[in-house]
Short mmCIF file of C-alpha atoms and ligand atoms in Angstrom, two decimals:
data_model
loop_
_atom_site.label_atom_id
_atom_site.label_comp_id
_atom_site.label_asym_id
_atom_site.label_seq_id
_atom_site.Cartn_x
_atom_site.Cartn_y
_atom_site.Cartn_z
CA UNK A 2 -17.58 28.25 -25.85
CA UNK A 3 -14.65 28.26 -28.52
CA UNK A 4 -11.96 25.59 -28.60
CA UNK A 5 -9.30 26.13 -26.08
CA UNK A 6 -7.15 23.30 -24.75
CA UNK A 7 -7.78 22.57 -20.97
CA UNK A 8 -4.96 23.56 -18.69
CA UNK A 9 -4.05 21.28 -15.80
CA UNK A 10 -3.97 23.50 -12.73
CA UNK A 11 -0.48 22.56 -11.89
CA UNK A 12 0.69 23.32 -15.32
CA UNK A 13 -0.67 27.71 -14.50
CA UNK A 14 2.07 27.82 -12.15
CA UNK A 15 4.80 27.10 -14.42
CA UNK A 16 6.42 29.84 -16.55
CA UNK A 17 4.58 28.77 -19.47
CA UNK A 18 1.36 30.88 -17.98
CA UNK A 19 2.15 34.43 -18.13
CA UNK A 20 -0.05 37.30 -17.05
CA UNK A 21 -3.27 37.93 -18.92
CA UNK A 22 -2.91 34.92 -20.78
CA UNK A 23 -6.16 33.19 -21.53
CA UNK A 24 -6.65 29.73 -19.86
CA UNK A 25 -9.58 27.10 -19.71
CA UNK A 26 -9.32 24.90 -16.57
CA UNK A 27 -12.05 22.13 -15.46
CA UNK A 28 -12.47 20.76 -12.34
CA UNK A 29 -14.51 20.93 -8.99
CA UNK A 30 -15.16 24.17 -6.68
CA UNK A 31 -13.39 23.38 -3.58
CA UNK A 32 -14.45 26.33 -1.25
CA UNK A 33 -16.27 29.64 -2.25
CA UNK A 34 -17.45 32.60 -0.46
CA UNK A 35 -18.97 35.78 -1.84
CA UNK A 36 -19.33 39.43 -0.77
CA UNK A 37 -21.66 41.61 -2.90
CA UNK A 38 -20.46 41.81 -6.75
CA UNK A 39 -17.72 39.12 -6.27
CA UNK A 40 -17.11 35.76 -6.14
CA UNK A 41 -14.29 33.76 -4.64
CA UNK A 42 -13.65 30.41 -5.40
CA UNK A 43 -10.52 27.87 -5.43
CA UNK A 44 -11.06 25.15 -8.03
CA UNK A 45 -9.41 21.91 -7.73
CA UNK A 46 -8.27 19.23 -10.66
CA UNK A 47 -6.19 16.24 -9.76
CA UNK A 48 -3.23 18.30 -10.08
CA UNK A 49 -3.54 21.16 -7.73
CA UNK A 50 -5.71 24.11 -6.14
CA UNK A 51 -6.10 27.63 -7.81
CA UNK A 52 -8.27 30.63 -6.50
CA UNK A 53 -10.70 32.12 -9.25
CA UNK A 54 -12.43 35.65 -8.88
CA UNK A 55 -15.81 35.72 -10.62
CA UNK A 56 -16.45 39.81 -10.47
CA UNK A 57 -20.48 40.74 -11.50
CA UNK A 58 -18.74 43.30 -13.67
CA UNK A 59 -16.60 41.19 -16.00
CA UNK A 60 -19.38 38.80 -16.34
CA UNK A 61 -22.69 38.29 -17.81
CA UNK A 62 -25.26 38.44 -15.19
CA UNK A 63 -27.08 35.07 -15.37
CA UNK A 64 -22.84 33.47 -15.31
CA UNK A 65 -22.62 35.42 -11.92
CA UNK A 66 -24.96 33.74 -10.47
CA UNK A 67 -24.81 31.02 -11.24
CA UNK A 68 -21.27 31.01 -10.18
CA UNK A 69 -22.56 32.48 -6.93
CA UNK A 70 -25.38 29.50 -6.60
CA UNK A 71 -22.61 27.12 -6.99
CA UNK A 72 -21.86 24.48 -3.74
CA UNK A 73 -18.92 23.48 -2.76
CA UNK A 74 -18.02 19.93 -5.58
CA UNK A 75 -19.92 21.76 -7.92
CA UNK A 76 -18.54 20.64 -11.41
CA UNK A 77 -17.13 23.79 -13.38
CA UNK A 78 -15.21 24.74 -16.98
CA UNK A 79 -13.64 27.72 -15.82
CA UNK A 80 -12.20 30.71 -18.79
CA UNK A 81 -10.40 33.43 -18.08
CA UNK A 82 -7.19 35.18 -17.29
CA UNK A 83 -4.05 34.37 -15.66
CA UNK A 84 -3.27 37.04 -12.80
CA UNK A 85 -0.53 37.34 -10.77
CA UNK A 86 -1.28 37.92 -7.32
CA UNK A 87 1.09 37.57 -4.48
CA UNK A 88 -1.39 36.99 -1.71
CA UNK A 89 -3.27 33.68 -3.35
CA UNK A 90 -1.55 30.32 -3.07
CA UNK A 91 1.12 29.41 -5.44
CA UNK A 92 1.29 33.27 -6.19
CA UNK A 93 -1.32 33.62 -9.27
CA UNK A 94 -5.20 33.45 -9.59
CA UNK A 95 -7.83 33.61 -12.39
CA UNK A 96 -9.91 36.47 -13.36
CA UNK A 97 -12.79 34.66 -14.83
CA UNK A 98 -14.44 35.39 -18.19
CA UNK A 99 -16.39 32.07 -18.64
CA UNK A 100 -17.82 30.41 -15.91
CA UNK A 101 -20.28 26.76 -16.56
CA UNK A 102 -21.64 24.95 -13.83
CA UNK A 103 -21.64 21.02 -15.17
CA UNK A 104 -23.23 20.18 -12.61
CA UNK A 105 -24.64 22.12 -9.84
CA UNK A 106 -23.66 19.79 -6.65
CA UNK A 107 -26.02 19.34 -3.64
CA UNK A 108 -25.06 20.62 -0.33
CA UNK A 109 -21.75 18.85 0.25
CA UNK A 110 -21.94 16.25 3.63
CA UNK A 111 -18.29 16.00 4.38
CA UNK A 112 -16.96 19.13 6.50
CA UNK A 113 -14.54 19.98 8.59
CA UNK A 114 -13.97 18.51 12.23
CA UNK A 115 -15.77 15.42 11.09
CA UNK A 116 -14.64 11.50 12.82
CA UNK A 117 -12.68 9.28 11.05
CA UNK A 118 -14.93 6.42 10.67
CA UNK A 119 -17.63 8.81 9.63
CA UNK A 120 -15.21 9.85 6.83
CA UNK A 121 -14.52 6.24 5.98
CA UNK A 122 -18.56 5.71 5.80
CA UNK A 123 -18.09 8.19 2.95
CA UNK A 124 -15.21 6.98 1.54
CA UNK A 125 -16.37 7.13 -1.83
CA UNK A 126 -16.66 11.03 -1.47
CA UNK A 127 -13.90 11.39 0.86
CA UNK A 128 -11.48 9.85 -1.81
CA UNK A 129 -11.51 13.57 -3.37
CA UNK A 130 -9.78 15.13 0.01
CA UNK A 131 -6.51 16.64 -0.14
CA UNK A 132 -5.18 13.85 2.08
CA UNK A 133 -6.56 10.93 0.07
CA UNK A 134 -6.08 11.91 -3.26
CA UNK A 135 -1.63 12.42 -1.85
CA UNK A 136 -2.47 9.00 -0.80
CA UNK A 137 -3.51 7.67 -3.75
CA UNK A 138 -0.89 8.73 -5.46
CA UNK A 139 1.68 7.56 -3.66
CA UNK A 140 -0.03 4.32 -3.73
CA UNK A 141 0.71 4.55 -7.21
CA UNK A 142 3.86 4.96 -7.48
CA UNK A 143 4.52 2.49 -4.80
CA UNK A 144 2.72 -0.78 -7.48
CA UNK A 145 4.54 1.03 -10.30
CA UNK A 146 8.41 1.28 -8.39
CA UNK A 147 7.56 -2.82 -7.76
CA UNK A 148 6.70 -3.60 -11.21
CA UNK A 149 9.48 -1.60 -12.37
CA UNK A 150 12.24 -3.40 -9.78
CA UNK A 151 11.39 -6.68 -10.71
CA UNK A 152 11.08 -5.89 -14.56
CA UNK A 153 14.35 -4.13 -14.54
CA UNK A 154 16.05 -7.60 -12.74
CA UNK A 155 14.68 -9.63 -15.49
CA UNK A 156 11.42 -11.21 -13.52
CA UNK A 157 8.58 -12.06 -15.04
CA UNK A 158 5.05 -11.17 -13.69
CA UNK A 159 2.79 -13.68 -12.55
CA UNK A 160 -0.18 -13.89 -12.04
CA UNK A 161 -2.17 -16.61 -9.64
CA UNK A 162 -5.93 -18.14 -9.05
CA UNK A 163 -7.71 -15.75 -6.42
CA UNK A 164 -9.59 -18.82 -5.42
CA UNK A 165 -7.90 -21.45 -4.49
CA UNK A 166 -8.44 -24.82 -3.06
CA UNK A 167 -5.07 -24.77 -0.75
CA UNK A 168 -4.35 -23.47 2.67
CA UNK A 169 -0.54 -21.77 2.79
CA UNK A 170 -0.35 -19.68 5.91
CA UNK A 171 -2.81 -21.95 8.28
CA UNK A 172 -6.40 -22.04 7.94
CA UNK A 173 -7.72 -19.96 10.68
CA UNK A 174 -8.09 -16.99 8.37
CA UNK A 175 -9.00 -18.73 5.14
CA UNK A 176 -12.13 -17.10 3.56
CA UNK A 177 -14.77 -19.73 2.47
CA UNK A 178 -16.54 -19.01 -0.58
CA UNK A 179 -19.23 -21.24 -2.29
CA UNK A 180 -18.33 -22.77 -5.88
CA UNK A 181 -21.60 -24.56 -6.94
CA UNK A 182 -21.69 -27.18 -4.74
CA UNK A 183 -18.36 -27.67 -3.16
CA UNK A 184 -16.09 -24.83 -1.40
CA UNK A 185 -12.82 -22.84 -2.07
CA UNK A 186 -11.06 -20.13 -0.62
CA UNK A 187 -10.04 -16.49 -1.49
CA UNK A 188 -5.96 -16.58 -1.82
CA UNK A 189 -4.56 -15.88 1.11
CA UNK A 190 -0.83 -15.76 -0.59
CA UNK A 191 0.36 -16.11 -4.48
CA UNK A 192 3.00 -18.37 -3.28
CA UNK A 193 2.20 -22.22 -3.72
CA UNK A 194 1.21 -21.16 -7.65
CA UNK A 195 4.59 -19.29 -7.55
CA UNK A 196 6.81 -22.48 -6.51
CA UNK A 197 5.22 -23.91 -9.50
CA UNK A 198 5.70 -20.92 -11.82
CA UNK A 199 9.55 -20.82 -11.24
CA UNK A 200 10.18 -24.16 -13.11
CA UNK A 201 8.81 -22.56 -16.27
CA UNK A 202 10.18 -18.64 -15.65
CA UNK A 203 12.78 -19.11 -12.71
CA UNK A 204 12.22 -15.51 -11.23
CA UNK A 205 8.59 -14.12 -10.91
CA UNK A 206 6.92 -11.17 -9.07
CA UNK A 207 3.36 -9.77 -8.16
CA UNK A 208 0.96 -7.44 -6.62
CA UNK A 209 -2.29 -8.68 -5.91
CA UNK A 210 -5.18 -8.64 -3.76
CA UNK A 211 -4.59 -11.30 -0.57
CA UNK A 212 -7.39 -12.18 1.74
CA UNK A 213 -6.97 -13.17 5.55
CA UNK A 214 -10.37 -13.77 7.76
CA UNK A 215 -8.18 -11.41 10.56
CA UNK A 216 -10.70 -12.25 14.04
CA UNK A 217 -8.95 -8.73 15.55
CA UNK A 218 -9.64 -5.44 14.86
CA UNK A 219 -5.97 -4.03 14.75
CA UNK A 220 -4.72 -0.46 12.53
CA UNK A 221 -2.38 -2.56 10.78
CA UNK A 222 -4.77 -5.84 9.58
CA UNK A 223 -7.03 -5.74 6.38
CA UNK A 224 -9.40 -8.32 5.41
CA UNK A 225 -8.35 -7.83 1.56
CA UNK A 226 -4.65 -6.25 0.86
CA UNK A 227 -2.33 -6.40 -1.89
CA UNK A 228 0.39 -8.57 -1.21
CA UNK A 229 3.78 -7.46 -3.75
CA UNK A 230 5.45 -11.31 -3.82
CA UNK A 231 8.61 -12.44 -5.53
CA UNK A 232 9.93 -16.23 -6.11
CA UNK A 233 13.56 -17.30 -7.68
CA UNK A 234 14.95 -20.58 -8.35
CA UNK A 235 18.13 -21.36 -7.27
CA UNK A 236 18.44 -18.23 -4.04
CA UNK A 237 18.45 -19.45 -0.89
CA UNK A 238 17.05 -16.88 2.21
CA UNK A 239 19.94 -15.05 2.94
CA UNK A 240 19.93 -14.25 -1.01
CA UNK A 241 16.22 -13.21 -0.99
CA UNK A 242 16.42 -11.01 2.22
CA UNK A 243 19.02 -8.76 -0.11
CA UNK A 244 16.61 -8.15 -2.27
CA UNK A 245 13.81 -7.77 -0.51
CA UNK A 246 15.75 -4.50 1.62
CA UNK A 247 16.77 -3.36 -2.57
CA UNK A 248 13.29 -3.40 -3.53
CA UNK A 249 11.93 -1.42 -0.27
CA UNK A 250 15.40 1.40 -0.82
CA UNK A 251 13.96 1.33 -4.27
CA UNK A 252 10.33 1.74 -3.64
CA UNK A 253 11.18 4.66 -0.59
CA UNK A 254 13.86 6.21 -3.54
CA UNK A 255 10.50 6.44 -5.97
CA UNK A 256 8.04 7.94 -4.10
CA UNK A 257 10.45 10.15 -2.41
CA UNK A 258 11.52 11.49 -6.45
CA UNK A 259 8.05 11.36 -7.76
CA UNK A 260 5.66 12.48 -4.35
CA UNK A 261 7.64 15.09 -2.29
CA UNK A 262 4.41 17.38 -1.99
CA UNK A 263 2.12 14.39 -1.69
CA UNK A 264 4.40 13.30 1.34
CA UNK A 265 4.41 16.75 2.92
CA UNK A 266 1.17 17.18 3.11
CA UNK A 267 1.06 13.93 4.90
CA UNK A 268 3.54 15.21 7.07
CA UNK A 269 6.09 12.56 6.33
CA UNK A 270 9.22 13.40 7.50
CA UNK A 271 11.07 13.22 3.99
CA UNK A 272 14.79 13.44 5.35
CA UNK A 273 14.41 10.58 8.06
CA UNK A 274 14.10 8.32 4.96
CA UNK A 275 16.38 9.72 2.72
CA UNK A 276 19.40 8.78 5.25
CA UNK A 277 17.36 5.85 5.82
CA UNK A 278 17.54 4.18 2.28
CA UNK A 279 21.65 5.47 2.46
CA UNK A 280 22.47 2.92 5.79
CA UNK A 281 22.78 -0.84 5.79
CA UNK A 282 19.80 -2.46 7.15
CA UNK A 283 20.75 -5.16 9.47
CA UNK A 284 20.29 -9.02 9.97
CA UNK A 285 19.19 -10.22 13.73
CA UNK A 286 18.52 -13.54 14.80
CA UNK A 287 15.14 -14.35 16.11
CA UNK A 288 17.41 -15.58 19.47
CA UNK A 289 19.13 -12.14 19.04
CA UNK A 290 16.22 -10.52 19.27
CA UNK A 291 14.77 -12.23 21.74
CA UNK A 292 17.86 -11.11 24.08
CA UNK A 293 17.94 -7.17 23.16
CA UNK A 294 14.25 -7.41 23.83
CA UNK A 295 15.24 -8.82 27.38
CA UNK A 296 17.97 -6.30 27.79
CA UNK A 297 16.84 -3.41 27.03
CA UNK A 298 13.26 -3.41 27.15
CA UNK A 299 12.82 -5.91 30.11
CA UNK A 300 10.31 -7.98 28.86
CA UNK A 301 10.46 -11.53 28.85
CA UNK A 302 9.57 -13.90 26.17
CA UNK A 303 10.17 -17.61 26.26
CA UNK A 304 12.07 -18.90 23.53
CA UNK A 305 9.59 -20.83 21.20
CA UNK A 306 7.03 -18.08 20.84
CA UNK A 307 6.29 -15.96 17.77
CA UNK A 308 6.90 -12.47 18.47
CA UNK A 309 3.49 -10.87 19.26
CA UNK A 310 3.12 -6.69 18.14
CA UNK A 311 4.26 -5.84 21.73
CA UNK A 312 7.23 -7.36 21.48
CA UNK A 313 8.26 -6.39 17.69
CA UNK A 314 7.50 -2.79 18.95
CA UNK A 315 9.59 -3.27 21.72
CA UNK A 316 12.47 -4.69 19.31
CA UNK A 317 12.16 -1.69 16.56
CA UNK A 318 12.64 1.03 19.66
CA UNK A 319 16.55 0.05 19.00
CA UNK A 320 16.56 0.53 15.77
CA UNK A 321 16.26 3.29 13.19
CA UNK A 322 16.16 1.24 9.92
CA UNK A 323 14.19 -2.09 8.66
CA UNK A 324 15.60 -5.08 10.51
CA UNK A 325 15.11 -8.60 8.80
CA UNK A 326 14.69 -11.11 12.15
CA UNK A 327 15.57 -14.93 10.75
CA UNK A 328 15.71 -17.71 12.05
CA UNK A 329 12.51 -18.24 13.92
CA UNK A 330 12.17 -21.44 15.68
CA UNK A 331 10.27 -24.20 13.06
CA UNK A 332 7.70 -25.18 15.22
CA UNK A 333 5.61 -21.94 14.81
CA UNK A 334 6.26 -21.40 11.24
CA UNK A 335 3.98 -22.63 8.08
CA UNK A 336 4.74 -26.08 6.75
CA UNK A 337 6.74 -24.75 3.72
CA UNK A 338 9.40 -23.33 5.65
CA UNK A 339 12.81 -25.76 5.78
CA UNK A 340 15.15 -26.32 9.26
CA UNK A 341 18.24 -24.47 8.76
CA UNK A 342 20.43 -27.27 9.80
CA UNK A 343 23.39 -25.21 10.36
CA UNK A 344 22.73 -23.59 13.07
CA UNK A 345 23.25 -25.09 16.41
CA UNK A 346 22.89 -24.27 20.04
CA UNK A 347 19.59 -23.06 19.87
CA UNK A 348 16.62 -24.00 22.53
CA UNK A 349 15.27 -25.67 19.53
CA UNK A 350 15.33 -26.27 15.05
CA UNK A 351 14.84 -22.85 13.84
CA UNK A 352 14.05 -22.47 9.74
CA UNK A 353 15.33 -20.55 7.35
CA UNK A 354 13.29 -17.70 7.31
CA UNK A 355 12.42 -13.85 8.06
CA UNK A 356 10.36 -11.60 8.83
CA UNK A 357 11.42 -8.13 8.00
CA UNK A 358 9.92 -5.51 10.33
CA UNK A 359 9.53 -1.83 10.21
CA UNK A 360 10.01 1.19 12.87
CA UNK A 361 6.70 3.01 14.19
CA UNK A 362 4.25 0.85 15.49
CA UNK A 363 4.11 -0.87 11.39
CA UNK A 364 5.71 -4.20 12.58
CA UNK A 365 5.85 -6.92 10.40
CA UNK A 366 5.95 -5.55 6.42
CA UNK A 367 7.88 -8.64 4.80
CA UNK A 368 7.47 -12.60 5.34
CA UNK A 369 9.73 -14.70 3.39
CA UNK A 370 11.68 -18.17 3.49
CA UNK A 371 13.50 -20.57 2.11
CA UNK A 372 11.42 -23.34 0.89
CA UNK A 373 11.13 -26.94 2.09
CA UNK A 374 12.36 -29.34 -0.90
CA UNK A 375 11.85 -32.39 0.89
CA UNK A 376 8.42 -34.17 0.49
CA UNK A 377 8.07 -35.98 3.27
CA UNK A 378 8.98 -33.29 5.97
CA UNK A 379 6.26 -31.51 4.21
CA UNK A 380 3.68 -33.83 4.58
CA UNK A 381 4.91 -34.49 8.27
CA UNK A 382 4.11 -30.23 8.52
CA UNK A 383 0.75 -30.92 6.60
CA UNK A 384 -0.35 -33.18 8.68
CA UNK A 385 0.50 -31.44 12.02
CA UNK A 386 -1.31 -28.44 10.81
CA UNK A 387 -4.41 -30.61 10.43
CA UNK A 388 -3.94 -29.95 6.73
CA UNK A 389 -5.58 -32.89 4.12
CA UNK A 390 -2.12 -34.31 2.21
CA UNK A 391 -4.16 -35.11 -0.52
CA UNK A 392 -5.23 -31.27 -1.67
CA UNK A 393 -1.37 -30.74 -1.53
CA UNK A 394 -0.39 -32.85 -4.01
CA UNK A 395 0.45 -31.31 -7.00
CA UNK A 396 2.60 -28.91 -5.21
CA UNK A 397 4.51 -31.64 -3.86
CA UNK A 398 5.05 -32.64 -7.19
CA UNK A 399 6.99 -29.54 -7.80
CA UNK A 400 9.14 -31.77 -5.70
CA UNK A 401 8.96 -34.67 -7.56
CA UNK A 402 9.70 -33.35 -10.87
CA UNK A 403 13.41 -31.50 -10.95
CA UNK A 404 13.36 -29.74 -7.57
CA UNK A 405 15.31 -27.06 -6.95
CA UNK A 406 16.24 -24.93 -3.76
CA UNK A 407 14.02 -21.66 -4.17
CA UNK A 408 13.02 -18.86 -1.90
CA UNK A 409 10.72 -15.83 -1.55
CA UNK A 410 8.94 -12.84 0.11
CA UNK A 411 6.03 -11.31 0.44
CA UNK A 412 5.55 -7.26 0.96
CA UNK A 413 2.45 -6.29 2.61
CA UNK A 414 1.49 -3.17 0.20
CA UNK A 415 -0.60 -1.24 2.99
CA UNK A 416 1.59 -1.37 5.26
CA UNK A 417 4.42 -0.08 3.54
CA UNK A 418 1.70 2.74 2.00
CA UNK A 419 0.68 3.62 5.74
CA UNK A 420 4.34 3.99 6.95
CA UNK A 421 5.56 6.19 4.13
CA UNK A 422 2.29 8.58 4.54
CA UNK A 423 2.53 8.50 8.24
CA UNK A 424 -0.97 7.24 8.67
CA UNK A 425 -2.54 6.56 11.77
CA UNK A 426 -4.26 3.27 10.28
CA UNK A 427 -4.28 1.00 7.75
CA UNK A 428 -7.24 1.54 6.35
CA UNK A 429 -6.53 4.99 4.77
CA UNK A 430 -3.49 3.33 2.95
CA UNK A 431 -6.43 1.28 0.34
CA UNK A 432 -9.32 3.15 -1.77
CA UNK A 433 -12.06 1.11 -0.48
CA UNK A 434 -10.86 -0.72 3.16
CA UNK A 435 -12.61 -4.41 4.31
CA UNK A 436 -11.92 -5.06 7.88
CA UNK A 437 -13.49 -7.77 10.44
CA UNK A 438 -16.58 -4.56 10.64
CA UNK A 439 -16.74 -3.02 7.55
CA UNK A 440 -17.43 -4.20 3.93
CA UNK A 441 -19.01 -0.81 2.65
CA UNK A 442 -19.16 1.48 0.92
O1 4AD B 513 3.95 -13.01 6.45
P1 4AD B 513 2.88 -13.38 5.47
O2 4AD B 513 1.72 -14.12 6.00
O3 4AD B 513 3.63 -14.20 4.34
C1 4AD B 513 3.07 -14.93 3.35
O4 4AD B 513 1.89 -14.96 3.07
C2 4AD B 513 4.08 -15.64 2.50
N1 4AD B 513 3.41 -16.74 1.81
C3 4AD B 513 4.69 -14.66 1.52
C4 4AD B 513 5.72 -15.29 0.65
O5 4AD B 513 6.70 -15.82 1.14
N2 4AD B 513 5.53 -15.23 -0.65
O6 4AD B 513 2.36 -12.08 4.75
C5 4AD B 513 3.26 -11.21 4.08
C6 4AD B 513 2.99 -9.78 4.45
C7 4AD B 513 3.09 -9.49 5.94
O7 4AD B 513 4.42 -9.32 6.33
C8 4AD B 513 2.27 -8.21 6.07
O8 4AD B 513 3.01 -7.07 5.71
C9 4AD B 513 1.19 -8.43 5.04
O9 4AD B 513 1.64 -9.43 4.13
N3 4AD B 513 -0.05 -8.87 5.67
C10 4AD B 513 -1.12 -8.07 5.86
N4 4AD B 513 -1.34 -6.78 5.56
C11 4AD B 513 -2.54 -6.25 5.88
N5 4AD B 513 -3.53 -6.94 6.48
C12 4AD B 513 -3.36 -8.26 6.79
N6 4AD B 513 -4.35 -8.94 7.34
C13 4AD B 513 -2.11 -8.87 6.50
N7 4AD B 513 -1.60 -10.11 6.65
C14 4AD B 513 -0.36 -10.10 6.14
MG1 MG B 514 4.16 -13.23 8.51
#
């Protein structure tokens, strides 16, 4: 073939492609059907879908067939020219000229009508569907909209050990893994390394993989996630909760701008979160929300105990934006989280914290505190969690050494993927999902 620049198939639909013109597109046959002395195919490229006609008399015979041989995935370099024709998608087709199979694909196993965890089995063909391919994209724009927030606000990434001798959100769901011939974990949050980062950079941010040992098989738990944390010197809770609901308007704002057709074939309803990101998202108190759960949903929940999925669904029912719950009492939260001393006439302490949750059955999408500065509360929370003092000191030197009040958050990436795509689970929101049953393909 002669030299002729590849066109991207979204680019044909633009006014730049007139009729007749000659084009080169590459890419894989998506369906094709043929009836005597043509050829119908629709050829897709990461950018889009365009029909192609492959007609035995426009065409050298051996090009024919082969075009007619060709499987669905097939691998093609398609020449020929632009058409305009109303009744194919996107209102233009190709006539084809030049038609090379790359590679001649075997009979395709992914069809229509086919279950969901079958799908996932093949997740490493499935990743070319329509459906995850819009995903994937808006998965990219969601890491690049959190780099770009925190870059714009002068933070500095960070990045932290994957394996990690400490505990920070209870051991229960620590991964083990073997280092010669002692143990350490797989991160289960960037934080502790954070708290040490800020006395060097003051504000940090990152997005990396987290792991959790989850026992349950839930749609909204991964094994391994990204986790998209921040950490700044001198904010208290209150300050970081602010942020946290900018960064989320921001992230929603991107993807909206940069995936409108990704989201509609998802089925996203676009204009609930357009006049979502334009409201103020509220502040309750863990008592407050104890009390609207009592109210208006009738269930009751003693005061003390972490709100279970139930409940949190129960709670978002009342609300049609985010709502960061603070304030939950001290006793159930993770030894790094301070009493907030000035509040009074609850049951119980209650820290100076939040969780920030998220309508639709997502729940919890942000956790985030306040920080406890004082060493020896910590090692009083250490030791109640069963935790060995000793493989937590160096980060209670970061108290030792110039302490500082600090605070910070951590988004759970999949989650917030899985709510803007309207997914049914989790797992579609990451390429390649591990849960408590699957670690392939
Ligand atoms: O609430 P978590 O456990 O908070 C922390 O780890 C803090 N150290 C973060 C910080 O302050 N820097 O986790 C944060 C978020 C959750 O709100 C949730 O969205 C997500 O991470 N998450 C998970 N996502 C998928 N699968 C899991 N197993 C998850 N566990 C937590
Ligand atoms: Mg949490």
């Amino acid at each position: 073939m002669d030299k002729l620049d590849r066109t991207l198939i979204e680019k044909l639909f633009t006014n730049k492609f007139g009729p007749d013109q000659t084009v080169e597109i590459r890419g894989w046959i998506y369906r094709t059907r043929s009836s005597g002395k043509l050829v119908f195919a629709t050829i897709r490229d990461s950018t889009g879908i365009v029909q192609v006609t492959i007609a035995k008399n426009e065409v050298p015979e051996e090009i024919f067939n082969d075009a007619k041989k060709a499987l669905v995935e097939s691998s093609v370099i398609v020449r020929g020219l632009v058409k305009i024709d109303e009744r194919a998608p996107g209102g233009k087709e190709i006539l084809v000229k030049d038609f090379k199979v790359f590679n001649f694909a075997d009979k395709y196993p992914i069809t229509k009508d086919q279950s969901e965890e079958w799908l996932r089995e093949q997740r490493h063909l499935w990743l070319r569907s329509r459906k995850l391919s819009a995903i994937l994209k808006v998965r990219s724009t969601v890491t690049g909209a959190i780099h770009k927030f925190f870059r714009d606000q002068g933070y500095y990434e960070f990045t932290p050990p994957i394996l990690t001798p400490n505990a920070c959100e209870g051991g229960a769901t620590l991964f083990e893994v073997k280092y010669y011939d002692k143990k350490i974990y797989l991160t289960q949050t960037w934080q502790l390394y954070a708290e040490a980062a800020i006395f060097a950079l003051e504000k940090v941010y990152d997005v990396a993989p987290t792991f959790r040992a989850e026992k349950s098989k839930t749609s909204r738990h991964l094994t391994e996630f990204w986790m998209a944390e921040m950490e700044a010197a001198w904010m208290d809770y209150l300050e970081v909760i602010e942020i946290a609901k900018k960064e989320i308007k921001f992230i929603i704002n991107e993807v909206i701008k940069s995936n409108r057709e990704e989201l509609e074939l998802l089925g996203t309803d676009i204009s609930k979160f357009e006049e979502m990101i334009k409201k103020p998202w509220p502040n309750i108190t863990y008592t407050e929300a104890l009390n609207i759960i009592r109210e208006k949903s009738g269930l009751e929940i003693n005061w003390g105990k972490d709100l279970r999925t139930i409940e949190e669904d129960e709670l978002m029912k009342h609300f049609d934006t985010p709502v960061a719950v603070i304030q939950y009492p001290k006793d159930i939260m993770a030894f790094y989280k301070p009493v907030d001393e000035t509040v009074e006439g609850t049951p119980g302490p209650v820290a100076k914290c939040f969780d920030m949750l998220i309508p639709e059955g997502w729940g919890e999408l942000i956790g985030g505190s306040e920080r406890d500065t004082d060493v020896n509360s910590l090692i009083d929370a250490l030791e109640r969690e069963g935790e060995n003092v000793e493989n937590y000191d160096w980060y209670l030197d970061l108290r030792r050494y110039g302490s500082v009040v600090h605070s910070g958050y951590g988004v759970g990436v999949e989650r917030l993927i899985a709510w803007l795509c309207t997914l049914d689970n989790i797992k579609d929101a990451i390429p390649f999902p591990r849960t408590l049953t699957r670690m392939t393909p």
